[in-house]
Amino acid sequence: MNRVEPPASAEAAAEHVSVKRWLAVLAVAVGTFLVVTAEQLPVGLLTSIGGDLGVSEGTAGLMVTVPGLVASAGALLVPVAIGRLDRRTVLLALISLMVVANLLSFLAPNFPVLLASRFLVGISIGGFWALAAGIAVRLVPSGHVARATSIAFGGATAANVLGVPAGTLIGGLTDWRIAFLTLSGLGLLAVAALFLLLPGIPATGSIRLGALLSLFGNPFVRGATIATFLLVTGHMAAYTFVSPVLQDVSGIDEDLIGPLLLLFGAAGIAGTFIGGAAAGKNVRVTIAAVSILLTAVLALFPLLGATAVTGIALLILWGLAFGGVPVTVQMWILKAAPDHAEAATALNTVVFNLAIALGALFGGFVVNGASATAVLWFGAALTVLTFLAVWSTRRA
């Protein structure tokens, strides 16, 4: 069952890709979906977790900051540390760690233990996400690489737009601990799927830390990573506190937050498809357009979102805008370094997770020091700076 199958390059001449190979790619995407969902799951549960464990909403935001920081370091160090270990073994270990960490979150008697479990989640996220795309590419022949990559990254995109809303809904209908327990159970199913479907994937080489960091010297890679950092940090600063924002600014009942975030997720899926199609024609113009819409939504929310109807409308536009972010920045960085796809993806994963962590951290400072309204304007101030990153690459 665990024998090493021939590399995808041996099948390159064949038009047909086996169902098992596509199922393996899908299993990797599901694993990516689960680890990224685990990272952001507390976003919609901050109010209930904070109230249960006796911490403020700003302090509860550390549940997003801690795994984001750890994942950022993990995405940089795990690909280097694993050397020539079989990638199948590494993925199984990382997803299993996520299962254990979420089980610990479910059982956590206090906030420090919960933060410790989130530290473990961060290790799983950084390593799994950084390796997923490169593994998916090796499962199919060259003619199917683009589709396999899209599927693998689709897991992360789906997590950003659907994972948090689904977890919030489960937590709202039951208890926040049940949301973590559900994710742990789904992780067990992912472990089984990866164990049964993934062939042995021996390392083709090892990534050196210096070579990975040297990619930042490429002006197009640098522009893409800066755009990623600004867009994701600005979004996460506000989105981490979307539950209190909707309650305090728009007057929406807490019980409606979960269903509304599912609506946000549906808009995000539409934004992913629209952004991906547009980025295929002109990726930098697409990123500029996404940043305009995201900035406008965040800046106008305190002014126009003071009623339930307008708040929901702006939330939908917010989901539409951010849904286009992961796919467009990933397409930009792959175009910027086509011969170093695995290293470039790892670098972008570092920046993406660092942005998630810092966005939640800075957003917490703003919420604790000012208000939920102020955090929206803070997020808008960051996303509008994306124009500078896009413009700086025009003549690079």
Tab-separated table of C-alpha atoms in Angstrom:
chain	number	residue	atom	x	y	z
A	1	MET	CA	0.000	0.000	0.000
A	2	ASN	CA	2.823	2.418	0.843
A	3	ARG	CA	5.183	1.546	-1.980
A	4	VAL	CA	6.819	4.352	-3.919
A	5	GLU	CA	4.923	4.842	-7.161
A	6	PRO	CA	6.714	6.019	-10.279
A	7	PRO	CA	7.071	9.781	-10.565
A	8	ALA	CA	4.501	11.737	-12.525
A	9	SER	CA	7.133	12.532	-15.178
A	10	ALA	CA	7.023	8.894	-16.263
A	11	GLU	CA	3.369	9.402	-17.130
A	12	ALA	CA	3.843	12.679	-18.930
A	13	ALA	CA	3.253	11.176	-22.312
A	14	ALA	CA	-0.066	9.729	-21.289
A	15	GLU	CA	-3.261	11.772	-21.626
A	16	HIS	CA	-5.083	9.913	-18.892
A	17	VAL	CA	-4.480	10.574	-15.203
A	18	SER	CA	-5.759	7.882	-12.875
A	19	VAL	CA	-8.685	8.608	-10.587
A	20	LYS	CA	-6.501	7.736	-7.622
A	21	ARG	CA	-4.019	10.448	-8.566
A	22	TRP	CA	-6.762	13.081	-8.741
A	23	LEU	CA	-8.175	11.844	-5.450
A	24	ALA	CA	-4.693	12.199	-3.959
A	25	VAL	CA	-4.527	15.807	-5.170
A	26	LEU	CA	-7.967	16.399	-3.671
A	27	ALA	CA	-6.844	14.844	-0.373
A	28	VAL	CA	-3.930	17.303	-0.256
A	29	ALA	CA	-6.377	20.155	-0.917
A	30	VAL	CA	-8.624	18.939	1.905
A	31	GLY	CA	-5.622	18.803	4.236
A	32	THR	CA	-4.715	22.370	3.273
A	33	PHE	CA	-8.306	23.435	3.872
A	34	LEU	CA	-8.279	21.933	7.366
A	35	VAL	CA	-4.946	23.360	8.545
A	36	VAL	CA	-5.755	26.859	7.268
A	37	THR	CA	-9.238	26.636	8.802
A	38	ALA	CA	-7.587	25.610	12.088
A	39	GLU	CA	-5.472	28.759	11.967
A	40	GLN	CA	-8.416	31.131	11.622
A	41	LEU	CA	-11.172	29.184	13.417
A	42	PRO	CA	-11.191	31.458	16.509
A	43	VAL	CA	-12.068	34.534	14.399
A	44	GLY	CA	-15.818	34.002	14.591
A	45	LEU	CA	-15.686	32.624	18.150
A	46	LEU	CA	-13.773	35.384	19.945
A	47	THR	CA	-16.761	36.698	21.878
A	48	SER	CA	-17.810	33.317	23.244
A	49	ILE	CA	-14.257	32.110	23.966
A	50	GLY	CA	-13.300	35.368	25.652
A	51	GLY	CA	-16.429	35.317	27.789
A	52	ASP	CA	-15.971	31.670	28.758
A	53	LEU	CA	-12.289	31.944	29.652
A	54	GLY	CA	-12.417	35.449	31.114
A	55	VAL	CA	-10.225	37.369	28.633
A	56	SER	CA	-10.927	40.446	26.504
A	57	GLU	CA	-11.664	40.201	22.786
A	58	GLY	CA	-8.319	41.823	22.016
A	59	THR	CA	-6.476	39.270	24.142
A	60	ALA	CA	-8.508	36.437	22.619
A	61	GLY	CA	-7.172	37.586	19.246
A	62	LEU	CA	-3.839	36.057	20.297
A	63	MET	CA	-5.392	32.712	19.304
A	64	VAL	CA	-4.928	33.864	15.708
A	65	THR	CA	-1.654	35.735	16.273
A	66	VAL	CA	0.246	32.831	17.880
A	67	PRO	CA	-0.368	30.165	15.200
A	68	GLY	CA	0.160	32.759	12.479
A	69	LEU	CA	3.617	33.667	13.783
A	70	VAL	CA	4.553	30.024	14.313
A	71	ALA	CA	3.216	29.076	10.872
A	72	SER	CA	5.262	31.849	9.300
A	73	ALA	CA	8.439	30.459	10.870
A	74	GLY	CA	7.348	26.895	10.089
A	75	ALA	CA	6.811	27.642	6.413
A	76	LEU	CA	10.374	28.927	6.301
A	77	LEU	CA	12.048	26.250	8.425
A	78	VAL	CA	10.099	23.012	7.871
A	79	PRO	CA	10.970	22.676	4.145
A	80	VAL	CA	14.615	23.197	5.116
A	81	ALA	CA	14.571	20.957	8.208
A	82	ILE	CA	12.943	17.907	6.580
A	83	GLY	CA	15.798	17.587	4.098
A	84	ARG	CA	15.247	14.412	2.070
A	85	LEU	CA	12.466	12.870	4.157
A	86	ASP	CA	9.634	11.327	2.170
A	87	ARG	CA	7.036	14.085	1.680
A	88	ARG	CA	4.161	11.644	2.267
A	89	THR	CA	5.484	10.895	5.740
A	90	VAL	CA	5.911	14.590	6.513
A	91	LEU	CA	2.370	15.480	5.429
A	92	LEU	CA	0.894	12.680	7.524
A	93	ALA	CA	2.863	13.851	10.563
A	94	LEU	CA	1.803	17.477	10.106
A	95	ILE	CA	-1.909	16.774	9.674
A	96	SER	CA	-1.789	14.407	12.663
A	97	LEU	CA	-0.280	17.216	14.731
A	98	MET	CA	-3.218	19.414	13.748
A	99	VAL	CA	-5.634	16.729	14.981
A	100	VAL	CA	-3.894	16.535	18.382
A	101	ALA	CA	-3.699	20.323	18.712
A	102	ASN	CA	-7.414	20.847	18.083
A	103	LEU	CA	-8.269	18.081	20.517
A	104	LEU	CA	-6.169	19.929	23.105
A	105	SER	CA	-8.087	23.135	22.268
A	106	PHE	CA	-11.335	21.290	22.926
A	107	LEU	CA	-10.081	20.139	26.324
A	108	ALA	CA	-8.294	23.382	27.346
A	109	PRO	CA	-9.264	24.341	30.933
A	110	ASN	CA	-7.884	27.886	30.615
A	111	PHE	CA	-6.531	30.430	28.138
A	112	PRO	CA	-2.780	29.607	28.513
A	113	VAL	CA	-3.426	25.951	27.641
A	114	LEU	CA	-5.522	27.060	24.683
A	115	LEU	CA	-2.644	29.255	23.457
A	116	ALA	CA	-0.257	26.292	23.803
A	117	SER	CA	-2.524	24.231	21.575
A	118	ARG	CA	-2.560	27.070	19.052
A	119	PHE	CA	1.255	26.986	18.992
A	120	LEU	CA	1.087	23.360	17.812
A	121	VAL	CA	-1.488	24.320	15.200
A	122	GLY	CA	0.987	26.860	13.826
A	123	ILE	CA	3.669	24.217	13.235
A	124	SER	CA	1.193	22.093	11.289
A	125	ILE	CA	-0.057	24.995	9.186
A	126	GLY	CA	3.303	26.358	8.114
A	127	GLY	CA	4.793	23.048	7.046
A	128	PHE	CA	1.711	21.594	5.372
A	129	TRP	CA	0.801	24.698	3.385
A	130	ALA	CA	4.375	25.244	2.214
A	131	LEU	CA	4.680	21.657	0.906
A	132	ALA	CA	1.185	21.088	-0.475
A	133	ALA	CA	1.526	22.739	-3.881
A	134	GLY	CA	4.845	21.103	-4.719
A	135	ILE	CA	3.456	17.683	-3.827
A	136	ALA	CA	0.299	18.163	-5.917
A	137	VAL	CA	2.431	19.039	-8.932
A	138	ARG	CA	4.358	15.766	-8.608
A	139	LEU	CA	1.209	13.663	-8.615
A	140	VAL	CA	0.240	14.451	-12.221
A	141	PRO	CA	1.995	14.795	-15.588
A	142	SER	CA	3.107	18.201	-16.795
A	143	GLY	CA	-0.020	18.839	-18.864
A	144	HIS	CA	-2.144	18.752	-15.720
A	145	VAL	CA	0.117	20.723	-13.384
A	146	ALA	CA	-1.886	23.961	-13.575
A	147	ARG	CA	-5.110	22.218	-12.606
A	148	ALA	CA	-3.447	20.288	-9.781
A	149	THR	CA	-1.899	23.473	-8.404
A	150	SER	CA	-5.250	25.265	-8.543
A	151	ILE	CA	-6.909	22.415	-6.651
A	152	ALA	CA	-4.196	22.339	-3.992
A	153	PHE	CA	-4.369	26.081	-3.423
A	154	GLY	CA	-8.131	25.926	-3.665
A	155	GLY	CA	-8.029	24.262	-0.252
A	156	ALA	CA	-6.396	27.330	1.284
A	157	THR	CA	-8.754	29.669	-0.548
A	158	ALA	CA	-11.801	27.693	0.563
A	159	ALA	CA	-10.519	27.810	4.147
A	160	ASN	CA	-10.185	31.580	4.018
A	161	VAL	CA	-13.732	32.083	2.744
A	162	LEU	CA	-15.641	29.082	4.157
A	163	GLY	CA	-13.711	27.501	7.022
A	164	VAL	CA	-14.228	30.311	9.527
A	165	PRO	CA	-17.949	30.790	8.734
A	166	ALA	CA	-18.604	27.055	9.057
A	167	GLY	CA	-16.731	26.877	12.354
A	168	THR	CA	-18.575	29.929	13.643
A	169	LEU	CA	-21.913	28.376	12.735
A	170	ILE	CA	-21.032	25.119	14.528
A	171	GLY	CA	-19.860	27.052	17.577
A	172	GLY	CA	-22.995	29.178	17.566
A	173	LEU	CA	-25.322	26.187	17.325
A	174	THR	CA	-23.470	24.209	19.991
A	175	ASP	CA	-20.384	25.476	21.859
A	176	TRP	CA	-17.025	26.880	20.786
A	177	ARG	CA	-15.300	23.731	22.039
A	178	ILE	CA	-17.408	21.597	19.700
A	179	ALA	CA	-16.087	23.601	16.740
A	180	PHE	CA	-12.520	22.570	17.644
A	181	LEU	CA	-13.577	18.970	18.271
A	182	THR	CA	-15.321	18.818	14.878
A	183	LEU	CA	-12.191	20.074	13.137
A	184	SER	CA	-10.122	17.451	14.952
A	185	GLY	CA	-12.501	14.713	13.777
A	186	LEU	CA	-12.358	15.930	10.181
A	187	GLY	CA	-8.576	15.900	10.500
A	188	LEU	CA	-8.666	12.192	11.316
A	189	LEU	CA	-10.575	11.574	8.090
A	190	ALA	CA	-7.935	13.578	6.199
A	191	VAL	CA	-5.167	11.484	7.769
A	192	ALA	CA	-6.888	8.324	6.563
A	193	ALA	CA	-7.397	9.729	3.066
A	194	LEU	CA	-3.779	10.834	2.727
A	195	PHE	CA	-2.539	7.491	4.078
A	196	LEU	CA	-4.605	5.525	1.551
A	197	LEU	CA	-4.242	7.760	-1.513
A	198	LEU	CA	-0.796	9.368	-1.427
A	199	PRO	CA	2.043	7.384	-2.975
A	200	GLY	CA	5.527	7.599	-1.570
A	201	ILE	CA	6.954	10.987	-2.563
A	202	PRO	CA	10.730	10.904	-2.136
A	203	ALA	CA	12.538	14.218	-1.980
A	204	THR	CA	14.058	15.429	-5.235
A	205	GLY	CA	16.374	17.756	-3.359
A	206	SER	CA	16.507	19.984	-0.324
A	207	ILE	CA	15.778	23.682	0.020
A	208	ARG	CA	18.497	25.837	1.492
A	209	LEU	CA	17.459	28.747	3.661
A	210	GLY	CA	19.816	31.158	1.926
A	211	ALA	CA	18.491	30.270	-1.539
A	212	LEU	CA	14.919	30.741	-0.356
A	213	LEU	CA	15.608	34.164	1.150
A	214	SER	CA	17.572	35.246	-1.928
A	215	LEU	CA	14.350	35.170	-3.951
A	216	PHE	CA	13.376	38.399	-2.208
A	217	GLY	CA	16.043	40.063	-4.323
A	218	ASN	CA	13.837	39.523	-7.382
A	219	PRO	CA	11.855	42.806	-7.676
A	220	PHE	CA	8.735	41.030	-8.923
A	221	VAL	CA	8.838	38.486	-6.085
A	222	ARG	CA	9.431	41.335	-3.671
A	223	GLY	CA	6.474	43.295	-5.049
A	224	ALA	CA	4.213	40.246	-4.817
A	225	THR	CA	5.184	39.457	-1.240
A	226	ILE	CA	4.763	43.070	-0.131
A	227	ALA	CA	1.301	43.145	-1.753
A	228	THR	CA	0.467	39.893	0.048
A	229	PHE	CA	1.604	41.324	3.363
A	230	LEU	CA	-0.363	44.569	3.066
A	231	LEU	CA	-3.597	43.037	1.802
A	232	VAL	CA	-3.675	40.156	4.271
A	233	THR	CA	-2.549	42.230	7.267
A	234	GLY	CA	-5.171	44.896	6.565
A	235	HIS	CA	-7.892	42.307	6.014
A	236	MET	CA	-7.025	40.233	9.108
A	237	ALA	CA	-6.733	43.268	11.381
A	238	ALA	CA	-10.417	43.902	10.728
A	239	TYR	CA	-11.685	40.394	9.980
A	240	THR	CA	-10.334	38.918	13.209
A	241	PHE	CA	-12.884	41.143	14.957
A	242	VAL	CA	-15.692	40.843	12.411
A	243	SER	CA	-18.017	39.424	15.070
A	244	PRO	CA	-17.820	42.481	17.385
A	245	VAL	CA	-17.804	44.761	14.316
A	246	LEU	CA	-21.102	43.363	13.059
A	247	GLN	CA	-22.588	43.504	16.552
A	248	ASP	CA	-21.307	46.951	17.585
A	249	VAL	CA	-21.423	48.817	14.256
A	250	SER	CA	-24.378	47.188	12.483
A	251	GLY	CA	-26.380	46.075	15.497
A	252	ILE	CA	-26.586	42.449	14.349
A	253	ASP	CA	-27.418	39.764	16.889
A	254	GLU	CA	-24.600	37.373	17.828
A	255	ASP	CA	-26.683	34.344	16.782
A	256	LEU	CA	-26.707	35.619	13.184
A	257	ILE	CA	-22.922	35.973	12.882
A	258	GLY	CA	-22.354	32.353	11.791
A	259	PRO	CA	-24.919	32.374	8.948
A	260	LEU	CA	-23.701	35.788	7.791
A	261	LEU	CA	-20.105	34.599	7.651
A	262	LEU	CA	-21.260	31.715	5.453
A	263	LEU	CA	-22.678	34.397	3.166
A	264	PHE	CA	-19.280	36.090	3.331
A	265	GLY	CA	-17.738	32.768	2.306
A	266	ALA	CA	-20.065	32.344	-0.665
A	267	ALA	CA	-19.107	35.822	-1.869
A	268	GLY	CA	-15.465	34.883	-1.347
A	269	ILE	CA	-15.783	31.842	-3.614
A	270	ALA	CA	-17.226	34.063	-6.342
A	271	GLY	CA	-14.353	36.490	-5.796
A	272	THR	CA	-11.844	33.639	-6.143
A	273	PHE	CA	-13.154	32.621	-9.552
A	274	ILE	CA	-13.492	36.210	-10.759
A	275	GLY	CA	-10.049	37.175	-9.447
A	276	GLY	CA	-8.400	34.063	-10.900
A	277	ALA	CA	-9.862	34.657	-14.346
A	278	ALA	CA	-8.895	38.338	-14.308
A	279	ALA	CA	-5.391	37.638	-12.984
A	280	GLY	CA	-4.794	35.273	-15.883
A	281	LYS	CA	-5.039	38.317	-18.159
A	282	ASN	CA	-3.288	40.949	-16.030
A	283	VAL	CA	-2.324	39.988	-12.513
A	284	ARG	CA	-1.118	43.374	-11.287
A	285	VAL	CA	-4.188	45.244	-12.523
A	286	THR	CA	-6.309	42.607	-10.805
A	287	ILE	CA	-4.478	43.036	-7.502
A	288	ALA	CA	-4.907	46.803	-7.786
A	289	ALA	CA	-8.651	46.380	-8.389
A	290	VAL	CA	-8.964	43.985	-5.438
A	291	SER	CA	-7.163	46.424	-3.159
A	292	ILE	CA	-9.466	49.278	-4.260
A	293	LEU	CA	-12.593	47.301	-3.422
A	294	LEU	CA	-11.214	45.975	-0.128
A	295	THR	CA	-10.058	49.450	0.959
A	296	ALA	CA	-13.405	51.003	0.059
A	297	VAL	CA	-15.352	48.407	2.040
A	298	LEU	CA	-13.218	48.741	5.173
A	299	ALA	CA	-13.146	52.538	5.053
A	300	LEU	CA	-16.873	52.943	4.417
A	301	PHE	CA	-18.102	50.286	6.837
A	302	PRO	CA	-18.182	52.599	9.904
A	303	LEU	CA	-20.014	55.241	7.838
A	304	LEU	CA	-22.459	53.168	5.787
A	305	GLY	CA	-22.706	49.936	7.767
A	306	ALA	CA	-24.644	51.325	10.722
A	307	THR	CA	-27.768	49.289	9.897
A	308	ALA	CA	-28.210	45.542	9.534
A	309	VAL	CA	-29.073	45.813	5.828
A	310	THR	CA	-26.101	47.984	4.861
A	311	GLY	CA	-23.773	46.027	7.146
A	312	ILE	CA	-24.702	42.762	5.423
A	313	ALA	CA	-24.298	44.332	1.978
A	314	LEU	CA	-20.815	45.575	2.844
A	315	LEU	CA	-19.927	42.184	4.339
A	316	ILE	CA	-20.784	40.540	1.012
A	317	LEU	CA	-18.582	43.017	-0.872
A	318	TRP	CA	-15.830	42.372	1.663
A	319	GLY	CA	-15.988	38.631	0.968
A	320	LEU	CA	-15.997	39.257	-2.791
A	321	ALA	CA	-12.878	41.432	-2.498
A	322	PHE	CA	-10.831	39.181	-0.232
A	323	GLY	CA	-11.818	36.041	-2.133
A	324	GLY	CA	-9.644	37.286	-4.976
A	325	VAL	CA	-6.561	37.906	-2.820
A	326	PRO	CA	-5.019	34.420	-2.272
A	327	VAL	CA	-5.313	33.293	-5.901
A	328	THR	CA	-4.049	36.556	-7.411
A	329	VAL	CA	-0.997	36.950	-5.178
A	330	GLN	CA	-0.100	33.283	-5.695
A	331	MET	CA	-0.350	33.652	-9.485
A	332	TRP	CA	1.842	36.751	-9.329
A	333	ILE	CA	4.599	35.086	-7.324
A	334	LEU	CA	4.588	31.972	-9.538
A	335	LYS	CA	4.929	34.169	-12.626
A	336	ALA	CA	7.698	36.110	-10.898
A	337	ALA	CA	9.796	32.966	-10.241
A	338	PRO	CA	8.633	30.190	-12.587
A	339	ASP	CA	11.866	28.210	-12.149
A	340	HIS	CA	11.694	28.281	-8.343
A	341	ALA	CA	8.019	27.504	-7.749
A	342	GLU	CA	8.474	25.484	-4.534
A	343	ALA	CA	10.785	28.007	-2.890
A	344	ALA	CA	8.687	30.978	-4.056
A	345	THR	CA	5.542	29.337	-2.715
A	346	ALA	CA	7.245	28.703	0.631
A	347	LEU	CA	8.341	32.348	0.787
A	348	ASN	CA	4.822	33.586	0.026
A	349	THR	CA	3.427	31.212	2.652
A	350	VAL	CA	5.795	32.747	5.207
A	351	VAL	CA	4.576	36.236	4.358
A	352	PHE	CA	0.909	35.219	4.217
A	353	ASN	CA	0.987	33.643	7.674
A	354	LEU	CA	3.067	36.456	9.146
A	355	ALA	CA	0.458	38.882	7.829
A	356	ILE	CA	-2.351	36.857	9.428
A	357	ALA	CA	-0.554	36.932	12.762
A	358	LEU	CA	0.390	40.596	12.725
A	359	GLY	CA	-3.014	41.632	11.422
A	360	ALA	CA	-4.699	39.895	14.358
A	361	LEU	CA	-2.106	41.293	16.789
A	362	PHE	CA	-2.291	44.916	15.617
A	363	GLY	CA	-6.054	44.677	15.302
A	364	GLY	CA	-6.213	43.545	18.916
A	365	PHE	CA	-4.187	46.565	20.006
A	366	VAL	CA	-6.537	48.885	18.113
A	367	VAL	CA	-9.684	47.246	19.475
A	368	ASN	CA	-8.400	47.318	23.058
A	369	GLY	CA	-7.101	50.879	22.742
A	370	ALA	CA	-9.885	52.383	20.656
A	371	SER	CA	-12.881	50.539	19.160
A	372	ALA	CA	-14.157	48.104	16.544
A	373	THR	CA	-14.752	51.091	14.264
A	374	ALA	CA	-11.116	52.172	14.478
A	375	VAL	CA	-9.866	48.722	13.455
A	376	LEU	CA	-11.768	48.995	10.162
A	377	TRP	CA	-10.011	52.237	9.305
A	378	PHE	CA	-6.674	50.780	10.380
A	379	GLY	CA	-7.191	47.868	7.974
A	380	ALA	CA	-8.124	50.248	5.154
A	381	ALA	CA	-4.956	52.298	5.737
A	382	LEU	CA	-2.861	49.157	5.156
A	383	THR	CA	-4.691	47.795	2.108
A	384	VAL	CA	-4.550	51.131	0.282
A	385	LEU	CA	-0.729	50.959	0.458
A	386	THR	CA	-0.854	47.955	-1.886
A	387	PHE	CA	-0.847	50.416	-4.761
A	388	LEU	CA	2.772	51.304	-3.939
A	389	ALA	CA	3.853	47.660	-4.162
A	390	VAL	CA	2.052	47.230	-7.475
A	391	TRP	CA	3.402	50.499	-8.906
A	392	SER	CA	6.977	49.747	-7.805
A	393	THR	CA	7.119	46.731	-10.135
A	394	ARG	CA	5.892	48.492	-13.257
A	395	ARG	CA	9.386	49.437	-14.396
A	396	ALA	CA	11.417	46.892	-12.405
